[in-house]
Coordinates of C-alpha atoms in Angstrom, one line a residue:
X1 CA -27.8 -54.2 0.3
X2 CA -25.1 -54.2 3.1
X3 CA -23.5 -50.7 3.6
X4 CA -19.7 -51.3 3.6
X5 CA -17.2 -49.5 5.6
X6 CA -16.1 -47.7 2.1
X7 CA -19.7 -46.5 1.9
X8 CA -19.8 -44.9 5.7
X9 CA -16.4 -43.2 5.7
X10 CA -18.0 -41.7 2.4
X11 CA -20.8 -40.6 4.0
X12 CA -19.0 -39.6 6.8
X13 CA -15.9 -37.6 4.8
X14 CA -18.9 -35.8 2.9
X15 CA -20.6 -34.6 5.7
X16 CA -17.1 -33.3 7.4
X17 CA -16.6 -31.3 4.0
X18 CA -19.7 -30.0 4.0
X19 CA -19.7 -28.6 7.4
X20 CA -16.4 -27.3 6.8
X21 CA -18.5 -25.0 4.2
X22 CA -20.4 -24.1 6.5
X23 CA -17.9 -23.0 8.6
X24 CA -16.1 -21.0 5.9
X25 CA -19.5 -19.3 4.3
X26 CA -19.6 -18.0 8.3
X27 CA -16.4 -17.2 8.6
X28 CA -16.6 -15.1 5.3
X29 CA -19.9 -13.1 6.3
X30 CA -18.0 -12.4 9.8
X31 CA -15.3 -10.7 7.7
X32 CA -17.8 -9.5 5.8
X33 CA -15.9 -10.6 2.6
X34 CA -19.3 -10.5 0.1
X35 CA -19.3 -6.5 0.9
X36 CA -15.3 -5.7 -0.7
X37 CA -15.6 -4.0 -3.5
X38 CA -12.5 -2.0 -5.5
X39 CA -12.8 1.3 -4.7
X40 CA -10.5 4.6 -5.4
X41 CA -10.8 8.1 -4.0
X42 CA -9.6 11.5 -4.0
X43 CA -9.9 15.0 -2.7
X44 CA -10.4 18.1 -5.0
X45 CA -10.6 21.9 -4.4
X46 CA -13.6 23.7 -5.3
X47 CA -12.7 27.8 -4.5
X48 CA -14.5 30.4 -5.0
X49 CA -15.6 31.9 -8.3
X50 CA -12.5 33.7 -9.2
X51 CA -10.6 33.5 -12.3
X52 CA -7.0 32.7 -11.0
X53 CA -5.5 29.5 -11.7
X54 CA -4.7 29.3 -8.2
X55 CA -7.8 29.8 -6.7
X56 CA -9.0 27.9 -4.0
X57 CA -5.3 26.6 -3.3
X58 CA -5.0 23.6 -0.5
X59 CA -2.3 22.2 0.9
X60 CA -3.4 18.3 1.8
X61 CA -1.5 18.0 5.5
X62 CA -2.9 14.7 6.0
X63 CA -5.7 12.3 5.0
X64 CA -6.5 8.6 6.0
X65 CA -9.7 6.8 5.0
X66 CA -10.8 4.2 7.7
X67 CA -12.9 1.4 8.0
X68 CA -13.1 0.3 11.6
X69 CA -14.8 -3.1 11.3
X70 CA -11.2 -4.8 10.2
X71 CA -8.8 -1.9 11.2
X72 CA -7.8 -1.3 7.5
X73 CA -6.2 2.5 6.1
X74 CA -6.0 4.3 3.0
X75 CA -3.4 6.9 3.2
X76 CA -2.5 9.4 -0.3
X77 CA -0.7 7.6 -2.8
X78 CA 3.1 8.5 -1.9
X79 CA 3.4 10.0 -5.5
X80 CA 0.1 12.1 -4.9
X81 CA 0.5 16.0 -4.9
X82 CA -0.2 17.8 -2.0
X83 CA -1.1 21.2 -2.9
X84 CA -4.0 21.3 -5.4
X85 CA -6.1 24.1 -6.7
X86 CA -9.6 24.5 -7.9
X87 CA -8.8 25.9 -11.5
X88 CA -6.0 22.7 -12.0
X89 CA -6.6 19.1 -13.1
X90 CA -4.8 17.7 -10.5
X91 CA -6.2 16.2 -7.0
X92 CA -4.8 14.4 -4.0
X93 CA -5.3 10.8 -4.9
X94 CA -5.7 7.8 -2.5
X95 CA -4.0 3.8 -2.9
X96 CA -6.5 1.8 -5.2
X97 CA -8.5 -0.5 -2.7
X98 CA -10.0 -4.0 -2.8
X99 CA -11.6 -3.6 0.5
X100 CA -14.4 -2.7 2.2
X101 CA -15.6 1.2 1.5
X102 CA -14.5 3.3 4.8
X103 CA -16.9 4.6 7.5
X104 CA -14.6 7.4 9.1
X105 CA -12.4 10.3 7.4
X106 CA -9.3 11.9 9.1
X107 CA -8.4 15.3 6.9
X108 CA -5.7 17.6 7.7
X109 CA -5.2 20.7 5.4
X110 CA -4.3 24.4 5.1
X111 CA -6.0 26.7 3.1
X112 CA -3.5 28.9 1.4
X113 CA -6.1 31.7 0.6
X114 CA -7.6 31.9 3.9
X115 CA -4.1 31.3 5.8
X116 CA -6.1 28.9 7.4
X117 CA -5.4 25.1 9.5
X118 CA -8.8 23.2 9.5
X119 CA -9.0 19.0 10.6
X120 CA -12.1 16.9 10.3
X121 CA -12.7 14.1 12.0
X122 CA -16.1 12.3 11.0
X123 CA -18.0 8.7 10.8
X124 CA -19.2 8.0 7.1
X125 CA -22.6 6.2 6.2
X126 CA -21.6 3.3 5.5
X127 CA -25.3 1.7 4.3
X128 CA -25.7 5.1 2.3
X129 CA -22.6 4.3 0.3
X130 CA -23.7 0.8 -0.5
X131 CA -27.0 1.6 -1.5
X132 CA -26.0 4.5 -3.9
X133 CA -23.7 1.8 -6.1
X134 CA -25.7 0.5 -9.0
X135 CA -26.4 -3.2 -9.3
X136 CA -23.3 -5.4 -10.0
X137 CA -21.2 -2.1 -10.1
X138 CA -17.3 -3.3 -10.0
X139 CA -16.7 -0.6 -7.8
X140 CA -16.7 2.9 -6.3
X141 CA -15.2 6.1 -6.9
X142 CA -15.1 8.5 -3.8
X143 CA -15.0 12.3 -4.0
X144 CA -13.9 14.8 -1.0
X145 CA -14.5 18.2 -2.1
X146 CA -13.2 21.0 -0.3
X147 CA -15.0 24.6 -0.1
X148 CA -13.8 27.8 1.5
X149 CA -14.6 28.5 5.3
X150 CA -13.6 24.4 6.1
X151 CA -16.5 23.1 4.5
X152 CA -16.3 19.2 3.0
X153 CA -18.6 17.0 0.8
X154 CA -18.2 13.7 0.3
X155 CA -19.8 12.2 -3.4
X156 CA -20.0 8.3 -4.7
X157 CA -20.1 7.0 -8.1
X158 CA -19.9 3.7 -9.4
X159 CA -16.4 2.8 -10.4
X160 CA -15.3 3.9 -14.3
X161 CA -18.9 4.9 -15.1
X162 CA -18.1 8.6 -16.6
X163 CA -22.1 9.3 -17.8
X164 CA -23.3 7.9 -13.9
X165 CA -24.0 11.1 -11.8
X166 CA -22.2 11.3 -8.3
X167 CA -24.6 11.0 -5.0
X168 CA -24.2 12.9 -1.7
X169 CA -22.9 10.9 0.9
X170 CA -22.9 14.0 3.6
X171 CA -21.7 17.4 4.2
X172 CA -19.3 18.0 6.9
X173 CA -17.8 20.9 8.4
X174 CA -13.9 21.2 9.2
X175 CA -12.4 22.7 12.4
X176 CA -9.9 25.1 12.4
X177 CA -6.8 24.3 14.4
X178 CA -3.4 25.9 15.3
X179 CA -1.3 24.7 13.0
X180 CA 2.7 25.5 12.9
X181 CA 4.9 26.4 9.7
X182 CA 7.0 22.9 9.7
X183 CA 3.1 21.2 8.7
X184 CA 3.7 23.4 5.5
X185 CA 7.5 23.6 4.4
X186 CA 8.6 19.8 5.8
X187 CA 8.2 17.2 3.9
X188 CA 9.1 12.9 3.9
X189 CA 10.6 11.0 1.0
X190 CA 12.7 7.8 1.4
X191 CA 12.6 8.1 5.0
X192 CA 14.1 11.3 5.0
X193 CA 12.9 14.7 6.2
X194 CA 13.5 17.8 3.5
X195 CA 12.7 21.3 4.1
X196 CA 11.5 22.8 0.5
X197 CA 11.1 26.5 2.0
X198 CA 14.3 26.9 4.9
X199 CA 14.4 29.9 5.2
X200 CA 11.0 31.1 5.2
X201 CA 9.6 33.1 8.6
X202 CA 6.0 32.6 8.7
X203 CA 2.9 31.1 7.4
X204 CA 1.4 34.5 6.0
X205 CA 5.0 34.3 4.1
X206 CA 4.1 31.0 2.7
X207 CA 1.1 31.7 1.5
X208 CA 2.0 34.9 -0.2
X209 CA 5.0 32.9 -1.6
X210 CA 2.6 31.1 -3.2
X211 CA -0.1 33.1 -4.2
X212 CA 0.7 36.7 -4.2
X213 CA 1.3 38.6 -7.8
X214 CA 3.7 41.1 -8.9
X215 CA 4.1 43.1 -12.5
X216 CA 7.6 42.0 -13.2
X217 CA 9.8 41.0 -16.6
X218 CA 13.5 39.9 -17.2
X219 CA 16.2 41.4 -18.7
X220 CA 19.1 38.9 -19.4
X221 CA 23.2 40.4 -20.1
X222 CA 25.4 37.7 -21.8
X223 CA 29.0 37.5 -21.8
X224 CA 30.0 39.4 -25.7
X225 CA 26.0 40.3 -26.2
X226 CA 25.2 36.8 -27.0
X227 CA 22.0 35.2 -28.1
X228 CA 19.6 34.2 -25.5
X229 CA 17.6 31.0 -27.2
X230 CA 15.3 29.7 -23.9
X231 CA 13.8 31.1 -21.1
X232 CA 12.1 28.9 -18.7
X233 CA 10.7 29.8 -15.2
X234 CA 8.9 28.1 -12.3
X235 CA 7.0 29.3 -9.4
X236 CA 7.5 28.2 -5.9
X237 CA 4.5 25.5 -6.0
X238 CA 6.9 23.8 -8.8
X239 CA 4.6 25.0 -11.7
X240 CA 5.9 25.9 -14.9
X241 CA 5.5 29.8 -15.4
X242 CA 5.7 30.0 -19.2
X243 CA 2.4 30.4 -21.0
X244 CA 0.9 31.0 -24.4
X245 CA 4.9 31.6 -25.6
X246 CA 5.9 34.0 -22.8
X247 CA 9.4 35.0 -22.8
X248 CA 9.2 36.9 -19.3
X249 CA 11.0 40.1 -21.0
X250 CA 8.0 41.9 -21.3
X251 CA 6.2 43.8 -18.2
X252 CA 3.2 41.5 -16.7
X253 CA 1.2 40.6 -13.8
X254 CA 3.1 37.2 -12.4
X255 CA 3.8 35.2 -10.0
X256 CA 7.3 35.1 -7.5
X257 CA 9.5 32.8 -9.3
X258 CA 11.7 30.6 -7.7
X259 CA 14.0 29.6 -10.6
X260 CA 15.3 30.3 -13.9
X261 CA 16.6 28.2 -16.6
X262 CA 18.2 30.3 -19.3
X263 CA 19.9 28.8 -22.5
X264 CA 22.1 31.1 -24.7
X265 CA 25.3 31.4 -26.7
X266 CA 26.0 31.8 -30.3
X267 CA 28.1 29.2 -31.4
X268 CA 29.1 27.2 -28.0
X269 CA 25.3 27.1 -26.8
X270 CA 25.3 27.5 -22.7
X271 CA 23.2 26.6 -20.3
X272 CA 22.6 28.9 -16.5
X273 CA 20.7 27.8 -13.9
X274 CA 19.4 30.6 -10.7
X275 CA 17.0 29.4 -7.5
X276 CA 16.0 32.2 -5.4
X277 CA 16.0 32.1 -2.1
X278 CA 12.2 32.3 -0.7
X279 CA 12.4 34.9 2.1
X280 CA 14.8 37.4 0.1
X281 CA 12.6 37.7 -3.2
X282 CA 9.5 37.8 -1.6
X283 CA 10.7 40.3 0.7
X284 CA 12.7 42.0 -2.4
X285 CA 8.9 42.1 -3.7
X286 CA 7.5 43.7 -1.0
X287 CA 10.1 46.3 -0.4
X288 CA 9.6 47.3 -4.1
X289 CA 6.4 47.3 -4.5
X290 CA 6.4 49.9 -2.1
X291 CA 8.1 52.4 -4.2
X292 CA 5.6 54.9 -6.3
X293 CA 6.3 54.1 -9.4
X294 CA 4.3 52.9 -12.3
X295 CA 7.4 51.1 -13.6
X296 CA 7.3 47.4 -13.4
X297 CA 9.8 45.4 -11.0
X298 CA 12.8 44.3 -13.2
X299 CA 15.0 40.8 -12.4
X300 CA 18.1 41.3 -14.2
X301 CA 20.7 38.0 -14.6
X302 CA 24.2 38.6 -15.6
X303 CA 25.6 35.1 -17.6
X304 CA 29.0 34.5 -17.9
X305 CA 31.1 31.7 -19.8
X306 CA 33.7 30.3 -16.9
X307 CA 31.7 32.3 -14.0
X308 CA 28.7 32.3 -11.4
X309 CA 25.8 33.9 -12.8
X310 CA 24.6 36.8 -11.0
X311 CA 20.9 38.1 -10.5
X312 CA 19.3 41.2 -9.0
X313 CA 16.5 42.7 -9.0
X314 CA 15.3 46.8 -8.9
X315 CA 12.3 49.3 -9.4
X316 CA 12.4 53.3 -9.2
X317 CA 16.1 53.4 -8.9
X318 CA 16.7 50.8 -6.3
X319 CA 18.5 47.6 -6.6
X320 CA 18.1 44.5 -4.4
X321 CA 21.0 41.7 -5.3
X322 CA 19.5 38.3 -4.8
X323 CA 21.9 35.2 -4.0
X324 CA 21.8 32.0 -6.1
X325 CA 20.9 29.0 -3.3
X326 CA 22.4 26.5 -5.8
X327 CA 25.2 28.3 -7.6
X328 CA 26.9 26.4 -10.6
X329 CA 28.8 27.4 -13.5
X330 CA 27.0 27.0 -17.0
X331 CA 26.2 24.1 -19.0
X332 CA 28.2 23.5 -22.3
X333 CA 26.2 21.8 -24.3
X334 CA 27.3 19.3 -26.8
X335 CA 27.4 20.5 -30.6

């Protein structure tokens, strides 16, 4: 039977097509499409054995996961924290990737306890990382965990499997390096540049900002001897103070606080508002705590109706005032 010219541009059209699969099966093994998995990651603090809730405190400078076949980055998630602790639930947390796993680390970070700058710079095992997922595993979960004295492990699991154990990828060690106070108090949002600790003088002061604790309580005087109804508090690394019910008027080992939210009144309720200044009470701290006395340190707010709160702070006779850094009058609150 006579082969029309239907029947060779058929045979001709099929065999374009079909190298044109070829081409694009190559094309996708170049790119090495078949290996991109979904993968998450992020970075956790494991500090020493102590029993403060701030133990092992980091502060995550800066930390970019690489893969340098097609030039792609994984930077924190913008809403990520950057200072994490070993006692906390919460880590630094990467972007969600659909993407090929990294091979190469940049980490940046400060350890607050040791007062301490360390970078690590490091190739990953790529074929390691592969070869620890499971079969047909959707994706990956990667671990950094970061140890005193600059030490890192990295750990993979397959993605959203909470029984599957976590494998070693490799144990690296971090550099120190000579870092400067703006790494630690500057920060970016919106494409703006923010200061959260101006007036601070050092980074020894920033970490003892931070970490260092004082026996301290609160004694509140309201305009007529009114009720106080609410105390709140919050430490510099914008933690809540208050636990287990604490109403901060009794004497106990705490943190520095950086601010105060006080409701009171007895029939028009009223709302005050105080933020320390970070150099003043930590210095007001120190200079106390000098003093021999077995009396704890006392912060004592004055709250007016129609009038500037005012705040001080004493031990053993002596009284340091401290200065409100966002001075408002009080809240009336609706009845």
């Amino acid at each position: 039977m006579r082969k029309t010219v239907i029947d060779y541009l058929n045979l001709f059209l099929t065999g374009v097509f079909i190298v044109l699969v070829l081409l694009y099966g190559i094309a996708l093994l170049q790119k090495k499409e078949f290996n991109k998995i979904k993968w998450s990651s992020e970075i956790i603090s494991l500090g020493s054995n102590s029993t403060d809730e701030k133990a092992g405190m980091l502060k995550i400078l800066d930390a970019v996961f690489i893969n340098t076949f097609n030039y792609s980055e994984n930077r924190l998630n913008n809403n990520s924290p950057r200072l994490i602790v070993s006692k906390g639930p919460d880590s630094a947390y990467f972007w969600s990737q659909n993407d090929l796993l990294p091979d190469s680390l940049s980490l940046r970070y400060f350890s607050v306890e040791e007062k301490k700058f360390y970078q690590l710079n490091t190739r990953l095992s790529l074929d390691k990382k592969q070869n620890s997922l499971e079969n047909k595993s959707p994706g990956a979960d990667l671990r950094l965990e970061v140890q005193p004295k600059g030490k890192v492990s990295l750990k993979i699991k397959p993605l959203g499997n909470h029984h599957a154990g976590s494998v070693l990828i490799g144990n690296f060690q971090a550099e120190e390096f000579p870092g400067t106070l703006k790494m630690l108090v500057y920060r970016t949002y919106a494409g703006e540049e923010y200061n959260d600790f101006p007036s601070l003088k050092s980074i020894s002061d920033y970490s003892d900002i931070l970490t260092q604790k004082y026996t301290w309580m609160v004694k509140i005087e309201t305009e007529n001897t009114e009720k106080v109804s609410e105390i709140s508090a919050y430490a510099f690394d914008g933690k809540s103070m208050r636990m287990d019910g604490d109403t901060f008027e009794n004497a106990k080992l705490r943190y520095i606080p950086n601010r105060f939210s006080i409701d009171w009144g007895n029939t028009q309720k009223y709302g005050s508002n105080y933020s320390f200044d970070g150099q003043e009470i930590l210095n007001a701290f120190k200079d106390l705590n000098q003093i021999k006395s077995n009396e704890p340190v006392l912060i004592t707010f004055k709250l007016f109706k129609n009038a500037f709160p005012k705040a001080e702070i004493s031990k053993g006779g002596k009284t340091i005032l401290l200065k409100d850094v966002y001075p408002d009058l009080p809240t009336k609150y609706a009845h």
